[in-house]
Amino acid sequence: MKLNVLTAAILTSGLAMFAVSANAAMTTDSHGNVGYDSYDECAMAVKDGSAKFYTPYTYQNPKRQTGETAVKKMRLSEVMIPQDVVNNNNLATSSYSAGACDLGVGQSNGRYGVSGALVGKYVPIAADMPVNVYTDKAGNPVRLSMQQCDNHFGAKFPTPIMSEVKEVEAPEAQIAIDEERSVEPVTIETNRVIRPAKYSVKEVYIVPDDQIKKVNTAEGTAVAIEDGTDRTVVVGEEAEADAIDKTEVNQTFPVTRVPNNETPQRVVDPNTGKYIVVE
């Protein structure tokens, strides 16, 4: 009986020593954020669900560095690591779908990293952490930072965690079977927004619709105009009365307005000195 008690005591002591050893690999700062001694320990904690993801505790606006032309706000899981970064750093994946384990660093380039207690430790970063994605002039991502505080990671891209993907057995071969199929046409309605075109305007006539004779031609709408001696035809684009207000032009042009009058009269065009006959 004494032997059994002594054995139990030894076993209990051994388990306690193992637990202390396991906990010693994790460091907690004054803000409750944690870091691990190695990347593998950090990744294992994330995968088994025991990791506490890093939570920023300061606020700072984004700040672009040399070569960065724009910044986007995204979730970490929405970012794809550029292939050259994957190759140069021998990363196992280009996806942040499982989050990241970042090597904690201090202040540099006017931006903070993690707290002093976590510098040199591997800090778990959640896949849904909001991040700033800095891009070059071609729109390619070149650097990430924590969105709330703009704190930088250990490198321009934190080290991703390889997600656990279960292997899927190949499906059994299927025997091709001839069968009769009917195909029905499907109509899909598409709504498109067409922006107004810009025109080079020579002159504008505003004429009541019932006072002109219109003939549609391949070039536009033909309008008959009489100058007192000859009857000429002007061809142009027919537009609504408010077209001038909505037309973007970079030059001046004459505007002739024909009054709405049931009785025939002649209106002198001040630019040409010719008459416009209103019928």
Coordinates of C-alpha atoms in Angstrom, one line a residue:
M1 CA 0.0 0.0 0.0
K2 CA 2.8 2.4 0.8
L3 CA 4.4 1.5 -2.5
N4 CA 1.2 2.4 -4.4
V5 CA 1.0 5.7 -2.6
L6 CA 4.6 6.5 -3.3
T7 CA 4.2 5.6 -7.0
A8 CA 1.1 7.8 -7.3
A9 CA 3.0 10.7 -5.7
I10 CA 5.9 10.3 -8.1
L11 CA 3.5 10.2 -11.1
T12 CA 1.6 13.3 -9.9
S13 CA 4.9 15.2 -9.4
G14 CA 6.0 14.2 -12.9
L15 CA 2.7 15.5 -14.5
A16 CA 3.1 18.7 -12.6
M17 CA 6.7 19.1 -14.0
F18 CA 5.4 18.4 -17.5
A19 CA 2.6 21.0 -17.2
V20 CA 5.1 23.7 -15.9
S21 CA 7.4 22.9 -18.8
A22 CA 4.6 23.2 -21.3
N23 CA 3.3 26.5 -19.9
A24 CA 6.9 27.9 -19.8
A25 CA 6.8 28.1 -23.6
M26 CA 4.1 30.8 -23.6
T27 CA 4.7 34.4 -22.6
T28 CA 1.8 36.8 -21.7
D29 CA 2.2 40.6 -21.7
S30 CA 0.4 43.2 -19.6
H31 CA -2.4 43.5 -22.2
G32 CA -3.2 39.8 -22.1
N33 CA -1.5 39.1 -25.5
V34 CA 0.6 35.9 -25.7
G35 CA 3.6 34.7 -27.6
Y36 CA 5.4 31.3 -28.0
D37 CA 9.0 30.4 -28.0
S38 CA 8.8 28.8 -31.5
Y39 CA 6.7 28.9 -34.6
D40 CA 5.7 25.3 -34.3
E41 CA 4.4 25.8 -30.7
C42 CA 2.4 28.8 -31.9
A43 CA 1.0 27.0 -34.9
M44 CA 0.1 24.0 -32.8
A45 CA -1.8 26.2 -30.3
V46 CA -3.8 27.8 -33.1
K47 CA -4.7 24.4 -34.6
D48 CA -5.7 22.8 -31.3
G49 CA -7.8 25.9 -30.4
S50 CA -5.8 26.9 -27.2
A51 CA -4.2 30.0 -28.7
K52 CA -5.3 33.5 -27.7
F53 CA -5.1 35.7 -30.8
Y54 CA -3.3 39.1 -30.7
T55 CA -5.6 42.1 -30.0
P56 CA -4.2 45.6 -30.8
Y57 CA -4.5 48.1 -28.0
T58 CA -3.5 51.4 -29.7
Y59 CA -4.9 53.4 -32.6
Q60 CA -2.9 54.9 -35.5
N61 CA -3.8 55.9 -39.1
P62 CA -2.1 54.1 -42.1
K63 CA 1.2 55.5 -43.3
R64 CA 2.6 54.7 -46.7
Q65 CA 6.2 54.0 -47.2
T66 CA 8.5 54.5 -50.3
G67 CA 7.0 52.7 -53.3
E68 CA 3.6 52.3 -51.8
T69 CA 0.9 54.1 -53.7
A70 CA -2.4 53.0 -52.1
V71 CA -3.7 51.2 -49.0
K72 CA -6.7 48.8 -48.8
K73 CA -8.6 47.6 -45.7
M74 CA -9.1 43.8 -45.7
R75 CA -9.3 40.8 -43.5
L76 CA -6.1 38.8 -43.2
S77 CA -7.8 35.7 -44.8
E78 CA -8.7 37.8 -47.9
V79 CA -5.0 38.5 -48.6
M80 CA -3.1 36.3 -51.0
I81 CA 0.7 36.4 -50.5
P82 CA 2.6 37.2 -53.7
Q83 CA 4.2 34.2 -55.2
D84 CA 7.7 35.8 -55.2
V85 CA 7.4 36.3 -51.4
V86 CA 6.3 32.7 -51.0
N87 CA 9.3 31.5 -53.0
N88 CA 11.9 33.7 -51.4
N89 CA 10.8 32.8 -47.8
N90 CA 10.1 29.1 -48.5
L91 CA 6.5 29.4 -47.3
A92 CA 4.3 26.3 -47.3
T93 CA 1.2 28.3 -48.4
S94 CA 0.2 31.6 -49.9
S95 CA -3.1 31.7 -48.0
Y96 CA -4.0 33.1 -44.6
S97 CA -7.1 31.0 -44.2
A98 CA -5.7 29.5 -41.0
G99 CA -4.2 32.8 -39.7
A100 CA -0.5 33.4 -39.0
C101 CA 2.2 33.1 -36.4
D102 CA 4.2 36.3 -36.5
L103 CA 7.7 36.8 -35.0
G104 CA 7.2 39.7 -32.6
V105 CA 9.3 42.8 -33.2
G106 CA 9.7 46.3 -31.7
Q107 CA 9.4 49.8 -33.1
S108 CA 10.8 50.7 -36.5
N109 CA 10.0 53.2 -39.3
G110 CA 7.9 55.3 -36.9
R111 CA 5.5 52.4 -36.2
Y112 CA 5.2 50.0 -33.2
G113 CA 5.3 46.3 -33.3
V114 CA 4.3 44.2 -30.2
S115 CA 4.9 44.9 -26.6
G116 CA 8.4 44.4 -25.2
A117 CA 7.5 41.2 -23.5
L118 CA 6.6 39.6 -26.8
V119 CA 9.5 40.7 -28.9
G120 CA 11.3 37.6 -30.2
K121 CA 8.2 35.4 -29.5
Y122 CA 5.8 34.0 -32.0
V123 CA 2.4 35.7 -31.8
P124 CA -0.8 34.1 -33.1
I125 CA -2.7 36.3 -35.5
A126 CA -6.3 35.5 -36.3
A127 CA -7.4 34.9 -39.9
D128 CA -10.2 37.5 -39.5
M129 CA -7.9 40.3 -38.1
P130 CA -8.5 43.5 -40.1
V131 CA -5.3 44.6 -41.8
N132 CA -3.9 47.4 -44.0
V133 CA -2.8 46.1 -47.4
Y134 CA -0.3 48.5 -48.9
T135 CA 0.0 48.2 -52.7
D136 CA 2.3 49.4 -55.5
K137 CA 1.3 51.4 -58.6
A138 CA 0.3 48.1 -60.3
G139 CA -2.1 47.2 -57.4
N140 CA 0.0 44.4 -56.1
P141 CA 0.2 44.0 -52.3
V142 CA 3.7 44.8 -51.0
R143 CA 3.2 45.0 -47.2
L144 CA 0.7 44.3 -44.4
S145 CA 0.1 46.0 -41.1
M146 CA -2.5 45.7 -38.3
Q147 CA -5.4 47.9 -39.3
Q148 CA -6.4 49.4 -36.0
C149 CA -2.9 50.5 -34.9
D150 CA -0.9 50.2 -38.2
N151 CA 1.6 48.2 -36.2
H152 CA 4.0 46.3 -38.5
F153 CA 4.6 42.6 -38.5
G154 CA 8.0 40.9 -38.2
A155 CA 8.3 41.0 -42.0
K156 CA 6.3 42.7 -44.8
F157 CA 4.0 39.6 -44.7
P158 CA 3.5 37.6 -41.5
T159 CA 4.3 33.8 -41.7
P160 CA 1.0 32.0 -42.6
I161 CA -0.2 28.8 -40.8
M162 CA -0.6 25.8 -43.0
S163 CA -4.3 24.8 -42.8
E164 CA -5.1 21.2 -42.2
V165 CA -6.7 19.8 -45.5
K166 CA -8.1 16.3 -45.4
E167 CA -7.2 14.2 -48.4
V168 CA -10.2 13.3 -50.6
E169 CA -10.3 9.9 -52.1
A170 CA -10.5 9.9 -55.9
P171 CA -14.0 8.9 -57.1
E172 CA -14.5 5.6 -58.7
A173 CA -14.5 5.6 -62.5
Q174 CA -17.9 6.1 -64.0
I175 CA -19.2 4.2 -67.0
A176 CA -20.3 6.5 -69.8
I177 CA -24.0 6.0 -70.5
D178 CA -25.7 7.4 -73.6
E179 CA -28.9 9.2 -72.7
E180 CA -31.2 11.5 -74.3
R181 CA -31.0 15.1 -73.2
S182 CA -33.1 18.2 -74.0
V183 CA -31.5 21.6 -74.0
E184 CA -33.8 24.6 -73.3
P185 CA -32.6 28.2 -74.0
V186 CA -32.2 30.4 -71.0
T187 CA -32.5 34.2 -71.2
I188 CA -30.6 36.2 -68.7
E189 CA -31.5 39.8 -68.2
T190 CA -28.5 42.1 -67.8
N191 CA -28.7 45.7 -66.7
R192 CA -25.9 47.9 -67.8
V193 CA -25.1 51.5 -67.0
I194 CA -24.1 53.4 -70.2
R195 CA -22.3 56.7 -69.6
P196 CA -23.1 59.6 -71.8
A197 CA -20.8 60.2 -74.7
K198 CA -19.0 63.5 -75.2
Y199 CA -19.7 65.4 -78.4
S200 CA -18.0 68.1 -80.3
V201 CA -20.8 70.7 -80.7
K202 CA -20.7 73.2 -83.7
E203 CA -24.1 74.9 -83.1
V204 CA -27.4 74.3 -81.4
Y205 CA -30.9 75.0 -82.6
I206 CA -33.7 74.8 -80.1
V207 CA -36.9 74.5 -82.1
P208 CA -40.5 73.4 -81.1
D209 CA -41.1 69.9 -82.3
D210 CA -44.2 70.9 -84.3
Q211 CA -42.5 73.6 -86.2
I212 CA -39.8 71.6 -88.0
K213 CA -39.8 68.9 -90.6
K214 CA -37.5 66.0 -89.6
V215 CA -36.1 63.4 -91.9
N216 CA -33.9 60.7 -90.3
T217 CA -30.7 60.0 -92.3
A218 CA -27.6 57.8 -91.7
E219 CA -25.7 60.8 -90.4
G220 CA -28.5 62.1 -88.1
T221 CA -31.7 64.2 -88.2
A222 CA -32.1 66.5 -91.2
V223 CA -33.8 69.9 -90.4
A224 CA -34.9 72.3 -93.2
I225 CA -33.7 75.9 -92.7
E226 CA -34.4 78.9 -95.0
D227 CA -32.1 82.0 -95.1
G228 CA -34.3 84.2 -97.3
T229 CA -32.8 83.2 -100.7
D230 CA -31.9 79.5 -100.5
R231 CA -33.4 76.6 -98.6
T232 CA -30.7 74.5 -97.0
V233 CA -30.6 71.4 -94.9
V234 CA -28.7 71.0 -91.6
V235 CA -27.9 67.5 -90.4
G236 CA -27.1 66.9 -86.8
E237 CA -28.1 64.9 -83.7
E238 CA -31.6 65.4 -82.3
A239 CA -31.6 66.0 -78.6
E240 CA -34.0 67.1 -75.8
A241 CA -34.3 70.7 -74.8
D242 CA -32.2 70.3 -71.7
A243 CA -29.3 68.6 -73.6
I244 CA -27.1 71.8 -73.4
D245 CA -27.2 71.6 -69.6
K246 CA -26.1 68.0 -69.6
T247 CA -23.5 68.2 -72.4
E248 CA -19.8 68.5 -71.4
V249 CA -18.1 70.9 -73.8
N250 CA -14.8 72.7 -73.9
Q251 CA -15.6 75.3 -76.5
T252 CA -18.2 78.0 -77.2
F253 CA -20.9 77.5 -79.9
P254 CA -23.9 79.5 -81.1
V255 CA -27.3 78.6 -79.7
T256 CA -30.4 79.7 -81.7
R257 CA -33.8 79.4 -80.0
V258 CA -36.9 79.4 -82.3
P259 CA -39.9 80.8 -80.4
N260 CA -43.1 78.8 -80.2
N261 CA -45.4 80.9 -82.5
E262 CA -48.2 79.6 -84.7
T263 CA -47.8 82.5 -87.1
P264 CA -44.9 82.4 -89.7
Q265 CA -42.0 84.7 -88.9
R266 CA -38.3 85.1 -89.6
V267 CA -35.7 85.0 -86.9
V268 CA -32.2 86.4 -87.7
D269 CA -29.3 84.3 -86.7
P270 CA -26.9 86.9 -85.2
N271 CA -23.8 84.7 -86.0
T272 CA -24.5 84.2 -89.7
G273 CA -26.9 87.0 -90.5
K274 CA -29.3 84.5 -92.1
Y275 CA -32.9 83.9 -91.4
I276 CA -34.6 80.9 -89.9
V277 CA -38.1 80.5 -91.2
V278 CA -40.6 79.3 -88.5
E279 CA -43.5 77.5 -90.1

